[in-house]
Short mmCIF file of C-alpha atoms in Angstrom, two decimals:
data_model
loop_
_atom_site.label_atom_id
_atom_site.label_comp_id
_atom_site.label_asym_id
_atom_site.label_seq_id
_atom_site.Cartn_x
_atom_site.Cartn_y
_atom_site.Cartn_z
CA MET G 1 39.61 22.28 -34.95
CA ILE G 2 37.68 25.16 -36.86
CA PHE G 3 38.29 27.79 -34.07
CA LYS G 4 41.89 27.09 -34.51
CA ARG G 5 41.52 27.80 -38.09
CA TYR G 6 40.13 30.84 -37.37
CA GLU G 7 42.54 31.51 -34.30
CA LEU G 8 45.77 30.89 -37.30
CA ARG G 9 44.21 33.10 -39.79
CA ILE G 10 44.57 36.49 -36.93
CA LEU G 11 47.69 35.38 -36.22
CA LEU G 12 48.51 35.32 -39.75
CA ARG G 13 47.19 38.93 -39.82
CA VAL G 14 48.45 39.71 -36.48
CA ALA G 15 52.10 38.91 -37.84
CA LEU G 16 51.87 40.55 -40.91
CA LEU G 17 50.64 43.56 -39.43
CA PHE G 18 53.45 43.01 -36.97
CA LEU G 19 56.23 43.05 -39.58
CA THR G 20 54.38 45.88 -41.69
CA LEU G 21 55.09 47.59 -38.43
CA LEU G 22 58.00 46.88 -37.85
CA GLY G 23 59.38 47.44 -41.68
CA LEU G 24 58.46 51.38 -40.99
CA SER G 25 60.03 51.77 -37.99
CA LEU G 26 63.28 50.30 -39.37
CA ILE G 27 62.68 52.92 -42.11
CA ILE G 28 62.46 55.99 -40.71
CA VAL G 29 65.65 55.02 -37.57
CA SER G 30 66.88 55.13 -40.94
CA HIS G 31 66.47 57.58 -42.62
CA TRP G 32 64.89 55.73 -45.57
CA TYR G 33 62.03 58.26 -46.35
CA MET G 34 61.65 58.21 -50.06
CA TYR G 35 60.56 54.26 -48.67
CA LEU G 36 57.52 55.63 -46.64
CA LEU G 37 55.36 56.07 -50.10
CA ILE G 38 55.46 52.33 -50.14
CA ALA G 39 55.28 51.89 -46.56
CA VAL G 40 53.12 53.79 -45.12
CA PRO G 41 49.88 52.84 -47.64
CA LEU G 42 51.18 48.97 -47.68
CA VAL G 43 50.55 49.62 -43.28
CA ILE G 44 47.16 50.54 -43.44
CA LEU G 45 46.23 48.32 -46.00
CA VAL G 46 47.31 45.70 -43.45
CA LEU G 47 45.47 47.11 -40.57
CA ALA G 48 42.18 47.91 -42.73
CA ASP G 49 42.20 44.11 -43.33
CA LEU G 50 42.32 43.04 -40.65
CA LEU G 51 39.60 45.13 -38.80
CA SER G 52 37.45 44.35 -41.74
CA PHE G 53 38.16 40.18 -41.24
CA GLN G 54 37.21 41.81 -37.06
CA LYS G 55 33.68 43.20 -38.31
CA LYS G 56 32.78 40.77 -40.34
CA ALA G 57 33.68 37.31 -37.98
CA GLN G 58 32.17 40.31 -35.38
CA HIS G 59 28.84 40.52 -37.31
CA GLU G 60 28.51 36.72 -38.02
CA VAL G 61 28.94 36.35 -34.19
CA GLU G 62 25.71 38.84 -33.40
CA GLN G 63 23.76 37.25 -36.46
CA PHE G 64 24.12 33.88 -34.24
CA ALA G 65 23.60 35.61 -30.85
CA GLU G 66 20.00 37.01 -32.03
CA SER G 67 19.43 33.61 -33.76
CA VAL G 68 20.15 31.87 -30.40
CA HIS G 69 17.98 34.46 -28.46
CA TYR G 70 15.31 34.41 -29.88
CA ARG G 71 15.67 30.91 -29.84
CA ASP G 72 16.11 30.15 -34.17
CA PHE G 73 17.79 27.52 -34.46
CA SER G 74 16.23 26.29 -37.84
CA ARG G 75 18.31 29.82 -40.00
CA HIS G 76 21.04 28.08 -41.91
CA PHE G 77 24.61 29.77 -42.53
CA ASP G 78 25.34 30.16 -46.26
CA VAL G 79 29.25 28.05 -46.08
CA GLY G 80 29.73 27.95 -49.47
CA ARG G 81 29.24 31.35 -50.26
CA ALA G 82 31.04 32.92 -47.56
CA PRO G 83 34.95 34.23 -47.61
CA THR G 84 37.09 31.09 -47.52
CA GLU G 85 37.90 32.56 -43.57
CA LEU G 86 35.02 32.50 -42.57
CA LYS G 87 33.61 28.99 -43.83
CA PRO G 88 34.99 27.21 -40.79
CA LEU G 89 33.44 30.10 -38.77
CA ARG G 90 30.05 29.86 -39.95
CA LYS G 91 30.33 25.79 -40.70
CA GLY G 92 30.73 25.87 -36.26
CA PHE G 93 27.29 27.94 -36.01
CA ASN G 94 25.60 25.18 -38.17
CA GLU G 95 26.96 22.43 -36.66
CA ILE G 96 25.63 24.41 -32.98
CA ASN G 97 22.35 25.19 -34.58
CA THR G 98 22.10 21.66 -35.11
CA THR G 99 23.02 20.34 -31.68
CA PHE G 100 20.75 23.11 -30.12
CA LYS G 101 18.28 21.55 -32.56
CA ALA G 102 18.96 17.80 -31.15
CA ILE G 103 18.19 19.09 -27.47
CA SER G 104 15.14 21.51 -27.78
CA ARG G 105 13.20 17.75 -29.60
CA GLU G 106 14.19 15.56 -27.52
CA ARG G 107 13.27 18.16 -24.13
CA GLU G 108 10.08 18.96 -25.96
CA THR G 109 9.27 15.35 -26.40
CA GLN G 110 10.46 14.46 -22.31
CA TYR G 111 7.21 17.59 -21.48
CA HIS G 112 4.57 15.73 -24.05
CA TYR G 113 5.46 12.35 -22.79
CA LEU G 114 5.78 13.64 -18.92
CA GLN G 115 2.33 15.78 -20.28
CA LYS G 116 1.08 12.33 -21.16
CA ILE G 117 1.98 10.83 -17.48
CA LEU G 118 0.31 13.58 -15.73
CA GLU G 119 -2.81 13.30 -17.23
CA LEU G 120 -3.07 9.15 -16.48
CA VAL G 121 -2.30 9.04 -13.22
CA ASP G 122 -5.12 9.02 -10.51
CA THR G 123 -3.44 12.04 -8.39
CA GLY G 124 -4.17 15.52 -8.77
CA ILE G 125 -2.24 18.35 -9.31
CA ILE G 126 -1.27 21.67 -9.78
CA SER G 127 2.17 23.25 -9.94
CA TYR G 128 2.37 27.21 -8.70
CA GLU G 129 4.25 30.13 -8.80
CA GLN G 130 5.38 30.19 -4.83
CA GLU G 131 5.60 33.85 -5.41
CA THR G 132 2.26 35.44 -7.29
CA GLY G 133 0.24 32.42 -6.92
CA GLU G 134 -0.22 31.94 -10.63
CA ILE G 135 -0.95 28.32 -11.77
CA GLY G 136 1.22 26.27 -14.27
CA TRP G 137 0.05 23.06 -14.13
CA LEU G 138 -3.46 21.34 -13.88
CA ASN G 139 -3.82 17.90 -14.99
CA GLU G 140 -7.02 16.29 -15.48
CA SER G 141 -7.51 14.21 -12.00
CA PHE G 142 -7.27 17.45 -10.17
CA LYS G 143 -10.20 17.64 -11.90
CA LYS G 144 -12.02 15.13 -11.84
CA ILE G 145 -11.66 14.54 -7.83
CA PHE G 146 -12.98 18.23 -7.17
CA GLY G 147 -14.88 19.27 -9.68
CA ILE G 148 -13.08 21.86 -10.75
CA PRO G 149 -12.71 22.76 -14.30
CA TYR G 150 -10.13 25.80 -14.32
CA LEU G 151 -7.93 27.75 -11.65
CA LYS G 152 -6.49 30.68 -12.96
CA THR G 153 -4.49 31.14 -9.15
CA ILE G 154 -3.61 29.20 -6.40
CA TYR G 155 -5.80 31.50 -4.65
CA SER G 156 -8.44 30.68 -6.23
CA LEU G 157 -9.02 27.95 -4.35
CA GLN G 158 -9.58 29.21 -1.29
CA LYS G 159 -13.29 30.32 -2.81
CA ARG G 160 -14.12 26.91 -4.07
CA ASP G 161 -13.16 24.99 -0.76
CA GLU G 162 -11.80 27.10 2.01
CA ALA G 163 -10.18 24.56 3.78
CA LEU G 164 -9.17 22.36 1.50
CA TYR G 165 -6.91 25.26 0.99
CA ILE G 166 -6.36 26.37 4.31
CA GLU G 167 -4.83 23.13 4.77
CA ALA G 168 -2.63 23.47 0.98
CA MET G 169 -0.70 26.26 2.95
CA LYS G 170 -0.19 24.80 5.39
CA LEU G 171 1.82 21.75 4.77
CA LYS G 172 5.12 21.89 4.28
CA PRO G 173 7.59 21.07 1.88
CA GLY G 174 7.77 17.59 1.92
CA ASP G 175 5.65 16.42 4.76
CA SER G 176 2.28 14.26 3.45
CA LYS G 177 -1.27 14.25 5.42
CA VAL G 178 -4.36 12.12 5.19
CA ILE G 179 -7.98 14.67 5.17
CA SER G 180 -11.19 14.51 4.28
CA ILE G 181 -13.66 16.10 2.08
CA LEU G 182 -17.48 16.34 0.35
CA ARG G 183 -17.67 14.84 -2.69
CA ASN G 184 -21.13 14.28 -4.20
CA LYS G 185 -22.20 14.53 -0.96
CA GLN G 186 -19.82 11.48 0.27
CA MET G 187 -17.10 11.75 2.40
CA ILE G 188 -13.10 10.86 0.93
CA LYS G 189 -10.37 10.25 2.39
CA ILE G 190 -6.92 12.36 0.17
CA LEU G 191 -3.26 11.71 0.88
CA LEU G 192 -2.26 15.82 0.44
CA THR G 193 2.02 15.98 0.02
CA VAL G 194 3.75 18.95 -0.60
CA SER G 195 7.06 19.79 -2.24
CA VAL G 196 9.49 22.99 -3.94
CA MET G 197 10.93 23.13 -7.77
CA ARG G 198 13.68 25.44 -9.17
CA SER G 199 12.98 26.84 -12.42
CA ASP G 200 14.40 29.55 -14.24
CA ASP G 201 15.04 31.65 -10.52
CA LYS G 202 11.10 30.89 -9.72
CA ILE G 203 10.31 28.58 -6.66
CA TYR G 204 7.31 26.37 -7.37
CA ARG G 205 4.92 24.54 -5.53
CA LEU G 206 3.18 21.88 -6.56
CA LEU G 207 0.88 19.43 -4.60
CA ALA G 208 -0.10 16.07 -5.34
CA PHE G 209 -4.21 15.02 -3.88
CA GLN G 210 -4.42 11.43 -4.06
CA ASN G 211 -7.70 9.68 -3.31
CA ILE G 212 -7.21 6.59 -0.84
CA SER G 213 -10.63 6.17 0.25
CA GLU G 214 -10.60 2.53 -1.36
CA ALA G 215 -7.04 1.93 -0.41
CA LEU G 216 -7.99 2.53 3.29
CA ASP G 217 -10.95 0.87 3.21
CA GLU G 218 -9.30 -2.18 1.37
CA THR G 219 -7.12 -2.00 4.38
CA GLU G 220 -9.36 -1.58 7.45
CA SER G 221 -11.34 -4.72 5.06
CA LYS G 222 -7.69 -7.42 5.86
CA ALA G 223 -7.08 -6.05 9.43
CA TRP G 224 -10.65 -6.68 10.71
CA GLN G 225 -9.92 -10.23 9.02
CA LYS G 226 -6.52 -10.91 10.47
CA LEU G 227 -8.52 -9.45 13.98
CA LEU G 228 -10.62 -12.20 13.56
CA ASN G 229 -8.19 -14.47 12.46
CA VAL G 230 -5.74 -13.37 15.29
CA MET G 231 -8.40 -13.94 18.30
CA THR G 232 -9.72 -17.47 16.99
CA HIS G 233 -5.79 -18.43 17.19
CA GLU G 234 -5.30 -16.85 20.87
CA ILE G 235 -8.76 -18.54 21.82
CA MET G 236 -7.83 -21.93 20.40
CA ASN G 237 -4.41 -21.81 21.83
CA SER G 238 -6.01 -21.95 25.27
CA VAL G 239 -9.47 -24.03 24.02
CA ALA G 240 -7.90 -27.05 23.23
CA PRO G 241 -5.40 -27.90 26.57
CA ILE G 242 -8.69 -26.67 28.88
CA SER G 243 -11.23 -29.49 26.71
CA SER G 244 -8.64 -31.81 26.50
CA LEU G 245 -8.31 -31.35 30.21
CA ALA G 246 -12.61 -31.83 30.71
CA ASP G 247 -12.73 -34.51 28.45
CA THR G 248 -9.84 -36.38 31.05
CA LEU G 249 -12.68 -35.12 33.77
CA LYS G 250 -15.31 -36.33 32.98
CA ASN G 251 -13.20 -40.08 32.05
CA ARG G 252 -12.50 -39.61 36.40
CA LEU G 253 -15.98 -38.74 37.01
CA GLN G 254 -17.44 -41.75 34.94
CA HIS G 255 -14.88 -43.78 37.18
CA TYR G 256 -16.10 -42.34 40.09
CA SER G 257 -20.15 -43.10 39.56
CA ILE G 258 -19.52 -46.70 39.27
CA GLY G 259 -17.18 -46.77 43.11
CA THR G 260 -14.39 -47.30 41.69
CA SER G 261 -12.41 -44.20 42.52
CA THR G 262 -10.03 -43.02 45.75
CA ASN G 263 -9.40 -39.88 47.10
CA ALA G 264 -6.26 -39.25 44.65
CA ASP G 265 -8.88 -39.34 41.79
CA LEU G 266 -11.41 -37.25 43.72
CA ASP G 267 -8.58 -34.56 44.38
CA ASP G 268 -7.37 -34.83 40.77
CA LEU G 269 -10.81 -33.94 39.76
CA GLU G 270 -10.65 -31.12 42.33
CA LEU G 271 -7.32 -29.58 40.92
CA GLY G 272 -8.18 -30.39 36.77
CA ILE G 273 -11.74 -28.26 37.55
CA ASP G 274 -9.81 -24.90 39.15
CA THR G 275 -7.16 -25.13 36.68
CA ILE G 276 -9.86 -25.14 34.52
CA LYS G 277 -12.54 -22.37 36.19
CA ARG G 278 -8.74 -20.19 36.31
CA ARG G 279 -7.25 -20.97 33.06
CA SER G 280 -10.66 -20.18 31.24
CA GLU G 281 -10.64 -16.90 33.55
CA GLY G 282 -7.26 -15.73 32.59
CA LEU G 283 -8.91 -16.54 28.62
CA LEU G 284 -11.70 -13.85 29.02
CA LYS G 285 -9.29 -11.58 30.55
CA PHE G 286 -6.44 -12.55 28.24
CA THR G 287 -9.29 -11.73 25.35
CA GLU G 288 -10.00 -8.16 26.93
CA SER G 289 -6.08 -7.15 27.66
CA TYR G 290 -5.63 -8.14 23.58
CA ARG G 291 -8.40 -6.06 22.71
CA ASN G 292 -6.98 -3.07 24.09
CA LEU G 293 -3.16 -3.95 23.88
CA ASN G 294 -2.07 -1.01 21.66
CA LYS G 295 -4.08 1.05 25.35
CA ILE G 296 -2.87 -0.44 27.94
CA THR G 297 -0.28 1.81 30.41
CA LYS G 298 -0.28 -0.66 33.09
CA LEU G 299 -0.28 -3.87 33.97
CA ASP G 300 -1.87 -6.39 37.06
CA LEU G 301 1.54 -7.07 38.09
CA LYS G 302 2.07 -9.65 41.11
CA ARG G 303 5.10 -11.15 42.77
CA VAL G 304 4.49 -14.93 40.78
CA LEU G 305 6.49 -18.27 42.43
CA VAL G 306 7.68 -19.69 39.28
CA ARG G 307 7.16 -22.64 40.12
CA ASP G 308 3.41 -22.18 40.96
CA LEU G 309 3.41 -20.69 37.47
CA PHE G 310 5.14 -24.40 36.36
CA GLU G 311 3.19 -26.65 38.15
CA ASN G 312 -0.11 -24.36 36.68
CA LEU G 313 1.01 -25.00 33.32
CA ASN G 314 2.00 -28.93 33.47
CA SER G 315 -1.54 -29.00 34.77
CA LEU G 316 -2.97 -27.49 31.92
CA MET G 317 -1.10 -28.71 29.12
CA GLN G 318 -0.37 -32.19 30.17
CA PRO G 319 -3.50 -34.35 28.73
CA THR G 320 -2.53 -32.52 25.26
CA LEU G 321 0.64 -33.75 25.91
CA ALA G 322 -0.02 -37.29 27.81
CA GLN G 323 -1.51 -37.39 24.53
CA LYS G 324 0.57 -36.61 21.75
CA ASN G 325 3.35 -39.28 24.14
CA ILE G 326 5.27 -36.04 24.45
CA GLU G 327 7.61 -35.86 27.05
CA LEU G 328 7.65 -32.20 29.93
CA ASN G 329 10.80 -31.56 31.59
CA ILE G 330 10.86 -29.15 34.37
CA VAL G 331 14.27 -28.15 35.60
CA LEU G 332 13.68 -25.01 38.41
CA ARG G 333 17.12 -25.26 40.20
CA ASP G 334 15.16 -22.43 43.23
CA THR G 335 11.81 -23.66 43.91
CA GLN G 336 11.70 -19.48 46.26
CA MET G 337 12.39 -17.89 43.01
CA ALA G 338 9.95 -15.23 42.02
CA ILE G 339 8.74 -13.17 39.24
CA GLU G 340 6.89 -10.01 39.53
CA ILE G 341 4.48 -10.01 36.40
CA ASP G 342 0.61 -9.77 35.53
CA LEU G 343 -0.22 -13.81 35.76
CA ASN G 344 -2.28 -14.36 33.05
CA LEU G 345 -0.65 -12.28 29.55
CA VAL G 346 2.27 -14.15 30.34
CA GLU G 347 1.30 -17.73 30.95
CA GLN G 348 -0.17 -16.57 27.51
CA VAL G 349 3.14 -16.23 25.94
CA LEU G 350 4.22 -19.62 27.74
CA ILE G 351 1.07 -21.27 26.50
CA ASN G 352 1.98 -19.91 23.10
CA LEU G 353 5.35 -21.29 22.85
CA LEU G 354 4.22 -24.69 24.31
CA VAL G 355 1.79 -24.90 21.90
CA ASN G 356 4.14 -23.66 19.02
CA ALA G 357 6.74 -26.44 20.91
CA ILE G 358 4.18 -29.16 20.85
CA GLU G 359 3.81 -28.54 16.74
CA ALA G 360 7.78 -28.81 16.14
CA VAL G 361 8.43 -31.64 17.77
CA LYS G 362 4.86 -34.14 16.56
CA ASP G 363 7.71 -35.01 13.67
CA ARG G 364 10.41 -35.88 15.69
CA SER G 365 10.78 -40.33 17.42
CA GLU G 366 11.13 -38.88 20.75
CA PRO G 367 9.49 -35.59 21.03
CA SER G 368 11.06 -34.02 24.33
CA ILE G 369 10.23 -29.82 25.73
CA THR G 370 12.02 -28.20 28.43
CA LEU G 371 10.68 -25.26 30.75
CA SER G 372 13.67 -24.28 32.87
CA ALA G 373 14.09 -20.90 34.92
CA GLU G 374 17.46 -19.75 36.78
CA PRO G 375 18.55 -16.10 37.30
CA GLY G 376 19.89 -14.53 34.04
CA ASN G 377 21.87 -11.30 33.50
CA ASN G 378 21.98 -8.81 36.84
CA ASN G 379 20.57 -11.93 38.84
CA LYS G 380 17.56 -11.55 36.78
CA PRO G 381 14.85 -13.96 36.35
CA CYS G 382 14.94 -15.89 32.82
CA LEU G 383 12.76 -18.29 31.21
CA LYS G 384 13.58 -21.46 28.86
CA ILE G 385 11.17 -23.31 26.96
CA ALA G 386 13.35 -25.78 24.82
CA ASP G 387 12.09 -28.42 22.65
CA ASN G 388 14.39 -31.03 20.10
CA GLY G 389 11.99 -30.64 16.88
CA SER G 390 13.34 -29.20 13.70
CA GLY G 391 14.44 -25.86 14.34
CA MET G 392 14.25 -22.44 11.69
CA PRO G 393 16.20 -22.21 8.98
CA PRO G 394 18.96 -18.63 10.09
CA GLU G 395 16.54 -16.71 7.36
CA LEU G 396 13.27 -17.42 9.30
CA ILE G 397 14.85 -16.45 12.44
CA ASP G 398 14.59 -12.63 12.21
CA LYS G 399 11.11 -12.90 10.75
CA ILE G 400 9.35 -14.66 13.44
CA PHE G 401 8.56 -12.14 15.40
CA ILE G 402 7.05 -10.34 12.26
CA PRO G 403 3.30 -9.80 12.13
CA PHE G 404 1.15 -11.99 10.41
CA PHE G 405 4.00 -14.01 9.50
CA SER G 406 4.00 -18.00 9.10
CA THR G 407 5.56 -21.19 8.29
CA ARG G 408 2.28 -23.20 9.40
CA LYS G 409 -0.55 -22.72 6.53
CA SER G 410 -2.60 -23.03 9.36
CA GLY G 411 -1.18 -20.49 11.47
CA SER G 412 -2.06 -16.33 12.31
CA GLY G 413 1.50 -15.35 12.09
CA ILE G 414 -0.32 -13.81 15.45
CA GLY G 415 2.05 -15.75 18.79
CA LEU G 416 5.79 -14.41 18.46
CA SER G 417 4.66 -10.96 17.54
CA LEU G 418 1.70 -11.38 20.03
CA CYS G 419 4.52 -12.14 22.89
CA LYS G 420 7.24 -10.19 22.00
CA GLN G 421 4.37 -7.37 23.06
CA ILE G 422 3.68 -8.26 26.15
CA MET G 423 7.24 -8.86 26.84
CA MET G 424 8.21 -5.68 25.97
CA LEU G 425 4.89 -4.19 28.04
CA HIS G 426 6.85 -6.16 30.67
CA LYS G 427 9.99 -4.90 30.28
CA GLY G 428 11.83 -7.23 29.09
CA ASN G 429 12.52 -9.73 25.40
CA ILE G 430 12.34 -12.79 24.08
CA GLN G 431 15.33 -14.42 22.42
CA VAL G 432 15.43 -17.32 20.24
CA GLN G 433 17.90 -19.83 19.50
CA SER G 434 17.48 -22.67 16.87
CA VAL G 435 19.52 -24.88 14.59
CA GLU G 436 17.98 -26.51 11.32
CA GLY G 437 17.66 -30.10 12.45
CA GLU G 438 18.47 -29.76 15.99
CA GLY G 439 15.90 -27.94 17.63
CA SER G 440 15.48 -24.67 19.32
CA ALA G 441 15.09 -22.17 23.05
CA PHE G 442 12.61 -19.51 23.37
CA ILE G 443 14.58 -17.42 25.90
CA LEU G 444 11.74 -15.00 28.08
CA LEU G 445 14.24 -12.28 29.48
CA PHE G 446 12.43 -10.50 32.87
#
């Protein structure tokens, strides 16, 4: 609105100049020379007024531009004493200055707020101009971490800690790296992160140094605790049925000692002892394999009949199943079906899945577990452990293979994760099908 008034005044003066020039032209064409004495001074007067108006406006604009150049937004343009035609212009300048002052105060507040935040964070931060190396910002956390009170340029860091300087210069923007430094005769871990920003046609490089020694120590401690829990859980899965089988054999031996045993009892004793021996050896090998799971590059592959695998599992788990009145159904249409596996690792997978199935059906009136095998896609063997237990809701199915996730208070959350890793080592996979309230089925694809 202000500039519309200003433009209107200019248009009026231009129109007046046009009319006077038109009149002067008409006088000359009509040869009314006597009126020139009036017309010429009038044209000069109108032209002088236009130039004067333009000069005043230009002067006002120059003063405003000067105040902007020097960021002098406190300057006030007097509207009351200004010529009528310049009042709207000065009023506009004052409004612009007021807006600039508000923006400047807001930026200054944000700057001080950011300064306070950077001083309070535990991360050491350095900002320097990439071309000259001149330090633009150095917070207190950096000074405390490295014991460096002042740096003029980033190159000064090389004299104080050359190894740190080399690592900082080597790192590309957006990357991060954990480095070790010696501080007060103690080795600490630092997470170094680098980023780049542009301001006023200058490129600034930001270095962030975060002390993560305590976090790493805490994480390492928790990892050891979880590992111990995991190993205990996995060993118990195998030791519990072995213990149950050993107790059964003890009872058989008592019958033998009083002369009431038969040849069938002796065969059962031999089979049971052989099962304990084989599973104990498998457990020892499994423990060693688990410890080096990430280092396994070659499996101890053997061609195993699925029939033998199922019989071994039945012998091992039967006392536990009988004690809990759980029926185990074995379905195998092709008795000659064979798979090439690391027997001890795959047997551990099946034990884990059977233990989970036993837990799932414990509250059923007629608990039942089915162990079956059939050809899958591409005629590859497919083993299935199904139960009529409580099943799982859909939101849990996606989480059960996540390490340390467990729905049981006593569970370690590693059993299914370990099963998946073992199957992946065999270039296979493990899938789950579950309906809440009806049961679950785990499928091993080789």
